[in-house]
């Protein structure tokens, strides 16, 4: 089985007028191994400045790490000790880049055939024709990139990337160039195209929607390090740390200390309020409590006769429409986000400055020990 | 008018431009893309002739290429001749003197090419030289053309360097600018006037063509 074996550390040069993105850490170090046999899609999810793009650039050969190695099966792509560093064109990768980076001076057909090497004219034409069909680009052969819609550009970029039948696809923020509704549409399309190609793909993104819809596996990157990886379900359902929880979109993260544990339930004191959640550690330990906005209910009055353990008096601070829901920002001594339906919000008749009660079942709060 | 001098000038300018294309394009590409510390040093070295009086450059060229210098001996062994007071000498001096006039427009043109396109080309299997030929040059040709035209025109009008390095040998190193000077010395104002007018028309034409090319988008 072919194995992608990655273990490197890349240190950013002391910042000069490079004009590049700012990084929150001085280096990016990562280490993982992947069987390459099956066409899996891996999404590297991280905030901007987390180093996720650097990981991809090191894989592609656009950056040279200071330490470690990158091996693809028997091929050594990079080895710091042996001073091996293959340029991108000698690695078996196909790339799709931010804003697609289509060549503006070339037609669609020539963009697609850009990777052609040592092929007869007939062979190139045949392969281009095949890809034009696969990517529904027939009739656009002679157009220039600027005459294409966002979706068409994406398909040209993907067709161009796979022309040489690369062993690995690298996609850098494939949907960052377009507005949100278009992005959602293109993401659907990208998904079906990548599935159809059956080439293992690494996608770098800051958008958790990319991970949720595209990825078999999600790798979380923070501060230049891989902080968690696993199947997408696993990572999103069980973030292993507060930073991971933030990345996968847990809305409220509270930090506190376990005051006591009773029957497996922890009492955590946060900003003078008591929060009940399943205990991840013994009393005295610091914990991070993750609360999804959709798990927070609102009431005008205290509902002391219910089964809910966590009821906090709160002040409404903000409200924002979010599709059929309203996202409500609350101040309970700590900030808390709640997601309620518009209908419920109307019936409550609350507005900013009003008093309300936030209600959260203990079972929905995820408590994680902090190191 | 001194047609021998005009022909010699055109030959000198054409060959200088050709050599500058061969040397200057890769040099400019390196300057535009490298992230090495050396960049600033090389960049400054290329720009030096912009500030030096041509006579100073010519003087040092003369001093460093004489038959008793290392460069002079190497040249003598390779080509059996000397650089000072020869056509090869003024050609080489022209190339050095005109380096910034070609390299700076080239480099600014290359630097204006979206580096993501260059990286995309590399990731699509194109080598460095191939990327240069298929992506960078087609996207920066007005700047390259401007650099070549400027270098050509500047060589045509060159005086100090040619005089210092080449002397003023008719048919060998006497260019049109030197011929005009000689005419004036000999009080032959009619001849000087004709040659000067030719250069004025030439300069105006070159600038007109260059400027209009800069504004025109790629010929698609």
Coordinates of C-alpha atoms in Angstrom, one line a residue:
Chain A
X1 CA 0.0 0.0 0.0
X2 CA 1.3 3.5 -0.9
X3 CA 1.8 5.6 2.2
X4 CA 2.0 9.3 2.4
X5 CA 4.4 9.8 5.3
X6 CA 4.6 13.4 6.5
X7 CA 6.7 14.7 9.4
X8 CA 8.2 18.1 9.1
X9 CA 8.7 21.4 10.8
X10 CA 8.6 24.7 8.9
X11 CA 9.8 27.8 10.6
X12 CA 8.6 31.1 9.3
X13 CA 11.4 33.5 8.3
X14 CA 11.7 36.5 10.6
X15 CA 9.0 38.7 9.2
X16 CA 10.4 41.1 6.7
X17 CA 8.3 43.1 4.2
X18 CA 7.1 39.8 2.8
X19 CA 3.6 41.1 2.6
X20 CA 2.3 37.6 3.4
X21 CA -0.3 36.6 6.0
X22 CA 0.5 37.0 9.6
X23 CA 1.0 33.9 11.6
X24 CA 0.2 33.4 15.2
X25 CA 3.0 30.9 15.7
X26 CA 6.7 30.9 14.7
X27 CA 6.5 27.5 13.1
X28 CA 4.3 24.9 11.7
X29 CA 5.0 21.3 12.6
X30 CA 3.0 18.3 11.7
X31 CA 3.2 14.6 11.4
X32 CA 0.8 12.1 10.0
X33 CA 0.7 9.0 7.8
X34 CA -2.0 8.3 5.3
X35 CA -2.7 5.2 3.2
X36 CA -3.1 6.6 -0.4
X37 CA -4.8 3.6 -1.9
X38 CA -8.3 4.8 -1.3
X39 CA -9.7 8.2 -2.5
X40 CA -10.3 9.8 0.8
X41 CA -10.9 13.5 1.2
X42 CA -9.2 15.2 4.1
X43 CA -10.0 18.7 5.2
X44 CA -7.5 20.7 7.2
X45 CA -9.6 23.1 9.2
X46 CA -8.1 26.1 10.9
X47 CA -8.5 29.7 11.5
X48 CA -6.6 32.2 9.4
X49 CA -3.0 32.4 10.5
X50 CA -3.2 28.9 12.0
X51 CA -0.6 27.5 9.5
X52 CA -3.0 25.3 7.5
X53 CA -2.0 26.8 4.2
X54 CA 1.6 26.3 5.0
X55 CA 1.0 22.6 5.5
X56 CA -0.4 22.4 2.0
X57 CA 2.4 24.5 0.6
X58 CA 5.0 22.2 2.2
X59 CA 3.2 19.2 0.7
X60 CA 3.1 20.8 -2.7
X61 CA 6.8 21.8 -2.6
X62 CA 6.1 25.5 -2.6
X63 CA 7.8 25.9 0.8
X64 CA 10.8 24.1 2.1
X65 CA 10.6 23.0 5.8
X66 CA 13.7 23.1 7.9
X67 CA 13.3 19.7 9.4
X68 CA 11.8 16.3 8.7
X69 CA 10.6 14.5 5.6
X70 CA 7.7 14.0 3.2
X71 CA 7.6 10.6 1.5
X72 CA 5.1 9.5 -1.0
X73 CA 5.4 5.7 -1.2
X74 CA 8.9 5.0 -2.4
X75 CA 9.4 8.6 -3.6
X76 CA 11.2 11.0 -1.3
X77 CA 9.6 14.4 -1.9
X78 CA 11.5 16.1 0.9
X79 CA 14.1 15.1 3.3
X80 CA 15.9 17.8 5.3
X81 CA 18.9 15.6 6.3
X82 CA 19.5 14.2 2.8
X83 CA 18.9 17.7 1.4
X84 CA 16.2 16.4 -1.0
X85 CA 13.6 18.9 -2.0
X86 CA 11.7 18.2 -5.2
X87 CA 10.1 21.2 -6.8
X88 CA 6.3 21.1 -7.2
X89 CA 6.5 20.0 -10.8
X90 CA 8.3 16.8 -9.9
X91 CA 5.8 15.8 -7.2
X92 CA 2.7 13.9 -8.4
X93 CA 0.2 16.5 -7.2
X94 CA -2.5 18.5 -8.8
X95 CA -3.5 21.8 -7.3
X96 CA -6.5 24.0 -7.1
X97 CA -5.8 27.4 -5.7
X98 CA -7.4 30.3 -4.0
X99 CA -9.5 32.1 -6.6
X100 CA -8.6 29.3 -9.0
X101 CA -5.5 31.1 -10.5
X102 CA -6.6 30.3 -14.0
X103 CA -4.2 31.6 -16.7
X104 CA -5.9 34.7 -18.0
X105 CA -4.0 34.6 -21.3
X106 CA -5.0 31.1 -22.2
X107 CA -8.3 29.7 -23.4
X108 CA -10.2 27.2 -21.4
X109 CA -8.9 24.3 -23.5
X110 CA -5.3 25.5 -23.1
X111 CA -5.8 26.0 -19.4
X112 CA -7.0 22.5 -19.1
X113 CA -4.1 21.1 -21.2
X114 CA -1.5 23.2 -19.4
X115 CA 0.0 20.1 -17.7
X116 CA 0.5 18.2 -21.0
X117 CA 4.0 16.8 -21.4
X118 CA 5.4 14.5 -24.0
X119 CA 2.0 13.9 -25.5
X120 CA 1.1 13.9 -29.1
X121 CA -1.4 16.6 -30.3
X122 CA -4.0 13.9 -30.7
X123 CA -3.5 12.5 -27.2
X124 CA -3.8 16.0 -25.7
X125 CA -6.9 16.7 -27.7
X126 CA -8.4 13.4 -26.6
X127 CA -7.7 14.0 -22.9
X128 CA -9.0 17.6 -23.1
X129 CA -12.2 16.4 -24.7
X130 CA -12.6 13.8 -22.1
X131 CA -12.2 16.3 -19.3
X132 CA -14.5 18.9 -21.0
X133 CA -17.2 16.2 -20.9
X134 CA -16.6 15.2 -17.4
X135 CA -16.6 18.8 -16.2
X136 CA -19.4 20.0 -18.4
X137 CA -17.3 22.5 -20.2
X138 CA -18.2 21.6 -23.8
X139 CA -18.7 24.8 -25.9
X140 CA -16.5 26.9 -23.6
X141 CA -13.2 25.7 -25.1
X142 CA -12.3 29.0 -26.7
X143 CA -13.4 31.2 -23.8
X144 CA -11.0 33.1 -21.6
X145 CA -11.2 32.6 -17.8
X146 CA -12.7 36.1 -17.3
X147 CA -15.6 35.2 -19.5
X148 CA -16.7 32.3 -17.2
X149 CA -18.9 32.2 -14.2
X150 CA -17.6 31.2 -10.8
X151 CA -18.8 27.7 -11.2
X152 CA -17.3 27.3 -14.6
X153 CA -14.0 28.6 -13.4
X154 CA -14.0 26.1 -10.6
X155 CA -14.6 23.3 -13.1
X156 CA -11.9 24.5 -15.4
X157 CA -9.5 24.7 -12.4
X158 CA -10.3 21.2 -11.4
X159 CA -10.1 19.8 -14.9
X160 CA -6.7 21.5 -15.2
X161 CA -5.6 20.0 -11.9
X162 CA -6.4 16.4 -12.9
X163 CA -5.2 16.6 -16.5
X164 CA -2.0 14.7 -15.6
X165 CA -3.8 12.2 -13.4
X166 CA -2.1 13.3 -10.2
X167 CA -1.8 10.9 -7.3
X168 CA -2.9 13.6 -4.9
X169 CA -5.1 16.6 -5.2
X170 CA -4.3 19.7 -3.1
X171 CA -7.0 22.4 -2.7
X172 CA -6.4 25.7 -1.0
X173 CA -9.6 27.4 0.2
X174 CA -11.4 26.3 -2.9
X175 CA -14.5 28.3 -2.1
X176 CA -13.1 31.4 -0.6
X177 CA -13.4 33.5 -3.8
X178 CA -17.2 33.5 -3.9
X179 CA -20.1 34.8 -1.9
X180 CA -21.9 32.5 0.5
X181 CA -24.9 31.3 -1.5
X182 CA -22.7 30.7 -4.6
X183 CA -20.2 29.0 -2.3
X184 CA -22.9 26.6 -1.0
X185 CA -23.8 25.7 -4.5
X186 CA -20.2 25.3 -5.7
X187 CA -19.4 23.2 -2.6
X188 CA -22.1 20.7 -3.6
X189 CA -20.7 20.6 -7.1
X190 CA -17.1 20.2 -5.8
X191 CA -18.2 17.4 -3.7
X192 CA -19.7 15.4 -6.5
X193 CA -16.7 16.1 -8.8
X194 CA -14.2 15.1 -6.2
X195 CA -16.1 11.9 -5.5
X196 CA -16.3 11.1 -9.2
X197 CA -12.5 11.7 -9.6
X198 CA -11.6 9.1 -7.0
X199 CA -8.3 10.8 -6.3
X200 CA -7.3 11.4 -2.6
X201 CA -7.6 15.0 -1.8
X202 CA -6.3 17.4 0.8
X203 CA -8.4 20.5 1.3
X204 CA -7.4 23.5 3.4
X205 CA -10.2 25.6 4.7
X206 CA -11.3 27.9 7.4
X207 CA -15.0 27.1 6.8
X208 CA -16.4 24.3 8.8
X209 CA -19.0 23.8 6.2
X210 CA -16.3 22.5 3.9
X211 CA -15.2 19.9 6.4
X212 CA -18.8 18.9 7.1
X213 CA -19.8 18.4 3.5
X214 CA -16.5 17.4 1.8
X215 CA -14.4 15.6 4.3
X216 CA -14.2 11.9 5.2
X217 CA -11.6 13.0 7.7
X218 CA -11.0 16.3 9.4
X219 CA -7.7 17.5 10.7
X220 CA -7.9 20.5 13.1
X221 CA -5.0 22.9 13.0
X222 CA -4.3 25.6 15.6
X223 CA -1.1 27.5 16.3
X224 CA 0.8 25.6 13.7
X225 CA 0.0 22.2 15.2
X226 CA -2.4 19.5 14.5
X227 CA -4.6 19.5 17.5
X228 CA -7.0 16.7 16.5
X229 CA -7.7 14.4 13.6
X230 CA -10.2 11.7 12.9
X231 CA -13.3 11.0 11.0
X232 CA -15.4 14.1 10.5
X233 CA -18.2 12.8 12.7
X234 CA -15.7 12.0 15.4
X235 CA -14.0 15.4 15.4
X236 CA -17.3 17.4 15.2
X237 CA -19.0 15.3 17.9
X238 CA -16.1 15.0 20.2
X239 CA -13.7 17.9 20.0
X240 CA -10.9 17.0 22.3
X241 CA -10.0 20.5 23.6
X242 CA -11.4 24.0 23.9
X243 CA -9.5 25.1 20.8
X244 CA -10.9 22.1 18.8
X245 CA -14.4 23.0 20.1
X246 CA -14.0 26.5 18.9
X247 CA -12.9 25.3 15.4
X248 CA -15.8 22.9 15.0
X249 CA -18.3 25.6 16.0
X250 CA -19.3 25.1 19.5
X251 CA -20.8 28.5 20.2
X252 CA -20.0 29.1 23.9
X253 CA -16.9 27.9 25.7
X254 CA -16.8 28.6 29.4
X255 CA -13.7 28.1 31.4
X256 CA -13.9 27.2 35.1
X257 CA -12.9 24.9 38.0
X258 CA -14.8 21.9 39.2
X259 CA -16.1 22.8 42.7
X260 CA -17.5 19.4 43.4
X261 CA -18.6 16.2 41.8
X262 CA -21.8 14.5 42.9
X263 CA -23.1 11.3 41.2
X264 CA -20.8 11.9 38.3
X265 CA -22.1 15.4 37.8
X266 CA -19.7 18.3 38.2
X267 CA -20.6 21.6 39.7
X268 CA -18.4 24.2 37.9
X269 CA -18.3 27.7 39.0
X270 CA -18.1 30.2 36.1
X271 CA -18.3 33.9 36.9
X272 CA -20.1 33.3 40.1
X273 CA -22.7 31.0 38.4
X274 CA -23.0 27.3 38.8
X275 CA -22.9 25.1 35.8
X276 CA -23.8 21.4 35.9
X277 CA -22.3 19.0 33.4
X278 CA -21.0 15.5 33.2
X279 CA -17.8 15.4 35.2
X280 CA -14.7 14.8 33.1
X281 CA -12.3 15.0 36.1
X282 CA -12.3 15.2 39.9
X283 CA -13.0 18.3 41.9
X284 CA -10.4 21.0 41.7
X285 CA -9.6 20.4 38.0
X286 CA -9.9 23.2 35.4
X287 CA -12.4 22.4 32.7
X288 CA -13.7 23.9 29.5
X289 CA -17.5 23.7 29.0
X290 CA -18.8 23.7 25.5
X291 CA -22.4 24.7 24.8
X292 CA -24.0 24.7 21.4
X293 CA -26.3 27.6 20.8
X294 CA -29.0 25.2 19.6
X295 CA -29.0 23.5 23.0
X296 CA -29.8 26.7 24.8
X297 CA -33.5 27.4 25.4
X298 CA -35.0 30.7 26.5
X299 CA -37.9 31.5 28.9
X300 CA -39.4 34.7 30.3
X301 CA -39.7 33.2 33.8
X302 CA -37.7 30.7 35.8
X303 CA -39.0 27.1 35.2
X304 CA -38.0 25.7 38.5
X305 CA -40.3 22.7 38.2
X306 CA -38.6 21.2 35.2
X307 CA -35.9 18.6 34.8
X308 CA -33.3 21.1 33.5
X309 CA -30.3 21.5 35.8
X310 CA -28.9 24.7 34.4
X311 CA -31.1 27.8 34.7
X312 CA -29.5 31.2 34.6
X313 CA -30.9 34.6 34.9
X314 CA -29.7 36.5 31.8
X315 CA -29.9 39.8 30.0
X316 CA -30.6 39.9 26.3
X317 CA -27.7 41.7 24.6
X318 CA -28.0 41.0 20.9
X319 CA -30.3 39.4 18.4
X320 CA -29.5 38.4 14.8
X321 CA -31.6 36.7 12.1
X322 CA -30.0 33.4 10.9
X323 CA -32.3 31.8 8.3
X324 CA -35.3 30.4 10.2
X325 CA -33.6 31.1 13.5
X326 CA -32.7 34.0 15.7
X327 CA -29.3 34.0 17.3
X328 CA -29.5 35.6 20.7
X329 CA -26.5 36.9 22.6
X330 CA -27.1 36.7 26.4
X331 CA -25.2 38.0 29.4
X332 CA -25.5 35.6 32.3
X333 CA -22.3 36.9 34.0
X334 CA -20.7 35.1 31.1
X335 CA -21.6 35.5 27.5
X336 CA -23.9 32.8 26.1
X337 CA -25.3 32.3 22.6
X338 CA -28.8 30.8 22.0
X339 CA -30.4 29.8 18.8
X340 CA -34.2 29.8 18.8
X341 CA -36.8 29.7 16.1
X342 CA -38.2 33.0 14.9
X343 CA -41.6 31.9 15.9
X344 CA -40.5 31.2 19.5
X345 CA -38.6 34.5 19.5
X346 CA -41.8 36.4 18.5
X347 CA -43.9 34.6 21.2
X348 CA -41.3 35.5 23.9
X349 CA -41.4 39.1 22.8
X350 CA -38.0 39.8 24.1
X351 CA -35.6 42.6 23.0
X352 CA -32.2 43.8 23.9
X353 CA -31.9 44.8 27.5
X354 CA -34.8 42.5 28.7
X355 CA -34.4 40.0 31.4
X356 CA -34.8 36.3 30.5
X357 CA -33.9 32.8 31.7
X358 CA -31.4 30.7 29.8
X359 CA -32.0 27.0 30.2
X360 CA -29.5 24.3 29.3
X361 CA -29.7 20.6 30.0
X362 CA -26.6 19.2 31.8
X363 CA -26.5 16.3 29.3
X364 CA -25.9 18.7 26.4
X365 CA -22.9 20.4 27.9
X366 CA -19.6 18.9 27.0
X367 CA -17.0 19.4 29.7
X368 CA -13.4 18.8 28.8
X369 CA -10.4 18.9 31.2
X370 CA -7.9 21.6 30.4
X371 CA -4.2 21.0 30.5
Chain B
X1 CA 25.6 62.3 -42.9
X2 CA 28.0 59.6 -41.8
X3 CA 26.3 56.4 -42.9
X4 CA 29.1 54.2 -41.6
X5 CA 28.6 55.6 -38.1
X6 CA 24.8 55.2 -38.4
X7 CA 25.2 51.5 -39.5
X8 CA 27.7 50.9 -36.7
X9 CA 25.4 52.4 -34.2
X10 CA 22.5 50.3 -35.2
X11 CA 24.6 47.2 -35.1
X12 CA 25.9 48.1 -31.7
X13 CA 22.4 48.8 -30.4
X14 CA 20.9 45.6 -31.9
X15 CA 23.6 43.4 -30.5
X16 CA 23.5 45.1 -27.1
X17 CA 19.7 44.6 -27.0
X18 CA 20.1 40.9 -27.9
X19 CA 22.8 40.4 -25.2
X20 CA 20.6 42.2 -22.7
X21 CA 17.7 39.9 -23.5
X22 CA 19.9 36.9 -22.9
X23 CA 21.4 38.1 -19.7
X24 CA 18.8 40.5 -18.5
X25 CA 15.6 38.4 -18.7
X26 CA 16.9 35.6 -16.4
X27 CA 18.5 38.1 -14.1
X28 CA 15.4 40.2 -13.9
X29 CA 13.3 37.1 -13.2
X30 CA 15.6 36.1 -10.4
X31 CA 15.4 39.6 -9.0
X32 CA 11.6 39.6 -9.2
X33 CA 11.0 36.2 -7.6
X34 CA 13.9 35.4 -5.3
X35 CA 13.5 35.7 -1.5
X36 CA 17.3 35.6 -0.8
X37 CA 19.2 38.2 1.0
X38 CA 21.4 38.7 -2.0
X39 CA 18.6 40.2 -3.9
X40 CA 19.1 43.7 -2.6
X41 CA 22.8 43.7 -3.3
X42 CA 22.4 42.5 -6.9
X43 CA 19.5 44.9 -7.4
X44 CA 21.7 47.8 -6.3
X45 CA 24.6 46.6 -8.4
X46 CA 22.4 46.5 -11.5
X47 CA 21.2 50.1 -10.8
X48 CA 24.7 51.6 -10.3
X49 CA 25.1 52.8 -13.9
X50 CA 22.0 54.9 -13.5
X51 CA 23.9 57.1 -11.1
X52 CA 27.5 57.0 -12.4
X53 CA 28.7 59.4 -15.0
X54 CA 29.3 57.3 -18.2
X55 CA 32.9 58.4 -18.2
X56 CA 33.5 56.9 -14.8
X57 CA 32.0 53.6 -15.9
X58 CA 34.1 53.8 -19.0
X59 CA 37.2 54.6 -17.1
X60 CA 36.9 51.6 -14.8
X61 CA 35.9 49.4 -17.7
X62 CA 39.1 50.5 -19.4
X63 CA 41.2 49.9 -16.3
X64 CA 39.8 46.4 -15.7
X65 CA 39.9 45.0 -19.2
X66 CA 43.3 46.1 -20.4
X67 CA 45.7 43.5 -21.9
X68 CA 47.5 43.1 -18.5
X69 CA 44.4 42.6 -16.4
X70 CA 42.9 39.2 -15.6
X71 CA 39.8 39.9 -17.8
X72 CA 42.0 41.2 -20.6
X73 CA 44.2 38.1 -20.5
X74 CA 41.2 35.8 -20.5
X75 CA 39.7 37.6 -23.4
X76 CA 43.0 37.6 -25.3
X77 CA 43.3 33.8 -24.8
X78 CA 39.7 33.2 -25.9
X79 CA 39.3 35.6 -28.8
X80 CA 42.8 36.7 -29.7
X81 CA 42.3 40.4 -29.3
X82 CA 41.9 43.2 -26.8
X83 CA 38.7 44.8 -25.5
X84 CA 39.7 48.5 -25.2
X85 CA 39.3 50.3 -28.6
X86 CA 37.5 47.5 -30.2
X87 CA 33.9 46.9 -31.2
X88 CA 33.7 44.0 -28.7
X89 CA 34.8 46.4 -26.0
X90 CA 32.1 49.0 -26.6
X91 CA 29.6 46.2 -27.0
X92 CA 30.4 44.7 -23.6
X93 CA 30.6 48.2 -22.0
X94 CA 27.2 49.0 -23.5
X95 CA 25.7 45.9 -22.1
X96 CA 26.9 46.7 -18.6
X97 CA 25.9 50.4 -18.9
X98 CA 22.4 49.6 -20.2
X99 CA 21.7 46.8 -17.7
X100 CA 19.4 48.9 -15.5
X101 CA 17.5 50.3 -18.5
X102 CA 16.5 46.7 -19.5
X103 CA 16.5 44.8 -16.2
X104 CA 14.4 47.3 -14.2
X105 CA 11.4 47.4 -16.6
X106 CA 11.7 43.6 -17.0
X107 CA 11.8 43.0 -13.3
X108 CA 8.9 45.3 -12.5
X109 CA 6.9 43.6 -15.3
X110 CA 7.7 40.1 -13.8
X111 CA 6.9 41.3 -10.3
X112 CA 3.5 42.4 -11.4
X113 CA 2.6 38.9 -12.6
X114 CA 0.3 37.3 -9.9
X115 CA 2.7 35.0 -8.1
X116 CA -0.2 32.6 -7.6
X117 CA -0.2 32.0 -11.3
X118 CA 3.4 31.1 -11.2
X119 CA 2.9 28.7 -8.3
X120 CA -0.1 27.2 -10.0
X121 CA 2.0 26.5 -13.1
X122 CA 4.7 24.8 -11.0
X123 CA 2.0 22.6 -9.3
X124 CA 0.6 21.7 -12.7
X125 CA 3.9 20.2 -13.7
X126 CA 5.7 23.1 -15.4
X127 CA 9.4 23.5 -14.7
X128 CA 10.8 26.9 -13.8
X129 CA 12.0 27.8 -17.3
X130 CA 8.8 26.5 -18.8
X131 CA 6.7 28.5 -16.4
X132 CA 8.7 31.6 -17.4
X133 CA 8.1 31.0 -21.1
X134 CA 4.4 30.0 -20.9
X135 CA 3.1 32.1 -18.1
X136 CA 5.4 34.9 -17.0
X137 CA 6.5 36.2 -20.4
X138 CA 3.1 36.2 -22.1
X139 CA 1.7 38.2 -19.1
X140 CA 4.5 40.7 -19.0
X141 CA 5.5 41.2 -22.6
X142 CA 4.7 45.0 -22.7
X143 CA 7.3 45.5 -19.9
X144 CA 9.8 43.3 -21.6
X145 CA 9.3 45.1 -24.9
X146 CA 9.6 48.4 -23.1
X147 CA 12.9 47.3 -21.6
X148 CA 14.3 46.2 -24.9
X149 CA 13.2 49.3 -26.7
X150 CA 14.7 51.5 -24.0
X151 CA 18.0 49.7 -24.0
X152 CA 18.2 49.9 -27.8
X153 CA 17.4 53.6 -27.8
X154 CA 19.7 54.4 -25.0
X155 CA 22.6 52.6 -26.7
X156 CA 21.9 54.6 -29.9
X157 CA 22.4 57.8 -27.9
X158 CA 25.4 56.7 -25.9
X159 CA 28.4 59.0 -25.8
X160 CA 30.7 58.9 -22.7
X161 CA 31.1 55.1 -22.4
X162 CA 31.8 54.6 -26.1
X163 CA 34.3 57.4 -26.2
X164 CA 36.2 56.2 -23.1
X165 CA 36.3 52.5 -24.0
X166 CA 36.3 52.7 -27.8
X167 CA 38.2 55.8 -28.6
X168 CA 36.8 57.3 -31.8
X169 CA 37.8 54.9 -34.6
X170 CA 35.8 55.4 -37.8
X171 CA 34.1 52.1 -38.8
X172 CA 35.1 50.4 -35.6
X173 CA 33.9 52.3 -32.6
X174 CA 32.7 55.7 -33.9
X175 CA 29.0 55.8 -33.3
X176 CA 26.6 58.5 -34.5
X177 CA 26.8 60.4 -31.2
X178 CA 30.6 60.6 -31.6
X179 CA 30.2 61.6 -35.3
X180 CA 28.0 64.5 -34.3
X181 CA 30.6 65.7 -31.8
X182 CA 33.3 65.4 -34.5
X183 CA 31.2 67.4 -36.9
X184 CA 30.7 70.2 -34.5
X185 CA 34.4 70.2 -33.7
X186 CA 35.1 70.5 -37.5
X187 CA 32.4 73.3 -37.7
X188 CA 30.4 71.1 -40.1
X189 CA 27.0 72.2 -38.6
X190 CA 25.0 71.0 -41.6
X191 CA 26.1 67.4 -41.1
X192 CA 25.7 67.6 -37.3
X193 CA 22.3 69.0 -37.7
X194 CA 21.1 66.2 -40.0
X195 CA 22.4 63.5 -37.7
X196 CA 20.9 65.2 -34.7
X197 CA 17.5 65.7 -36.3
X198 CA 17.6 62.0 -37.1
X199 CA 18.2 61.1 -33.5
X200 CA 15.4 63.4 -32.3
X201 CA 12.9 61.8 -34.6
X202 CA 14.1 58.4 -33.6
X203 CA 13.8 59.2 -29.9
X204 CA 10.3 60.6 -30.3
X205 CA 9.2 57.6 -32.4
X206 CA 10.5 55.2 -29.8
X207 CA 8.8 56.9 -26.9
X208 CA 5.5 57.1 -28.8
X209 CA 5.6 53.4 -29.6
X210 CA 6.6 52.4 -26.1
X211 CA 4.0 54.5 -24.4
X212 CA 1.2 53.3 -26.6
X213 CA 2.2 49.7 -26.0
X214 CA 2.1 50.2 -22.3
X215 CA -1.5 51.2 -22.4
X216 CA -2.6 48.5 -24.7
X217 CA -3.9 45.3 -23.1
X218 CA -2.6 41.9 -24.3
X219 CA -3.2 41.3 -28.0
X220 CA -5.6 38.5 -27.5

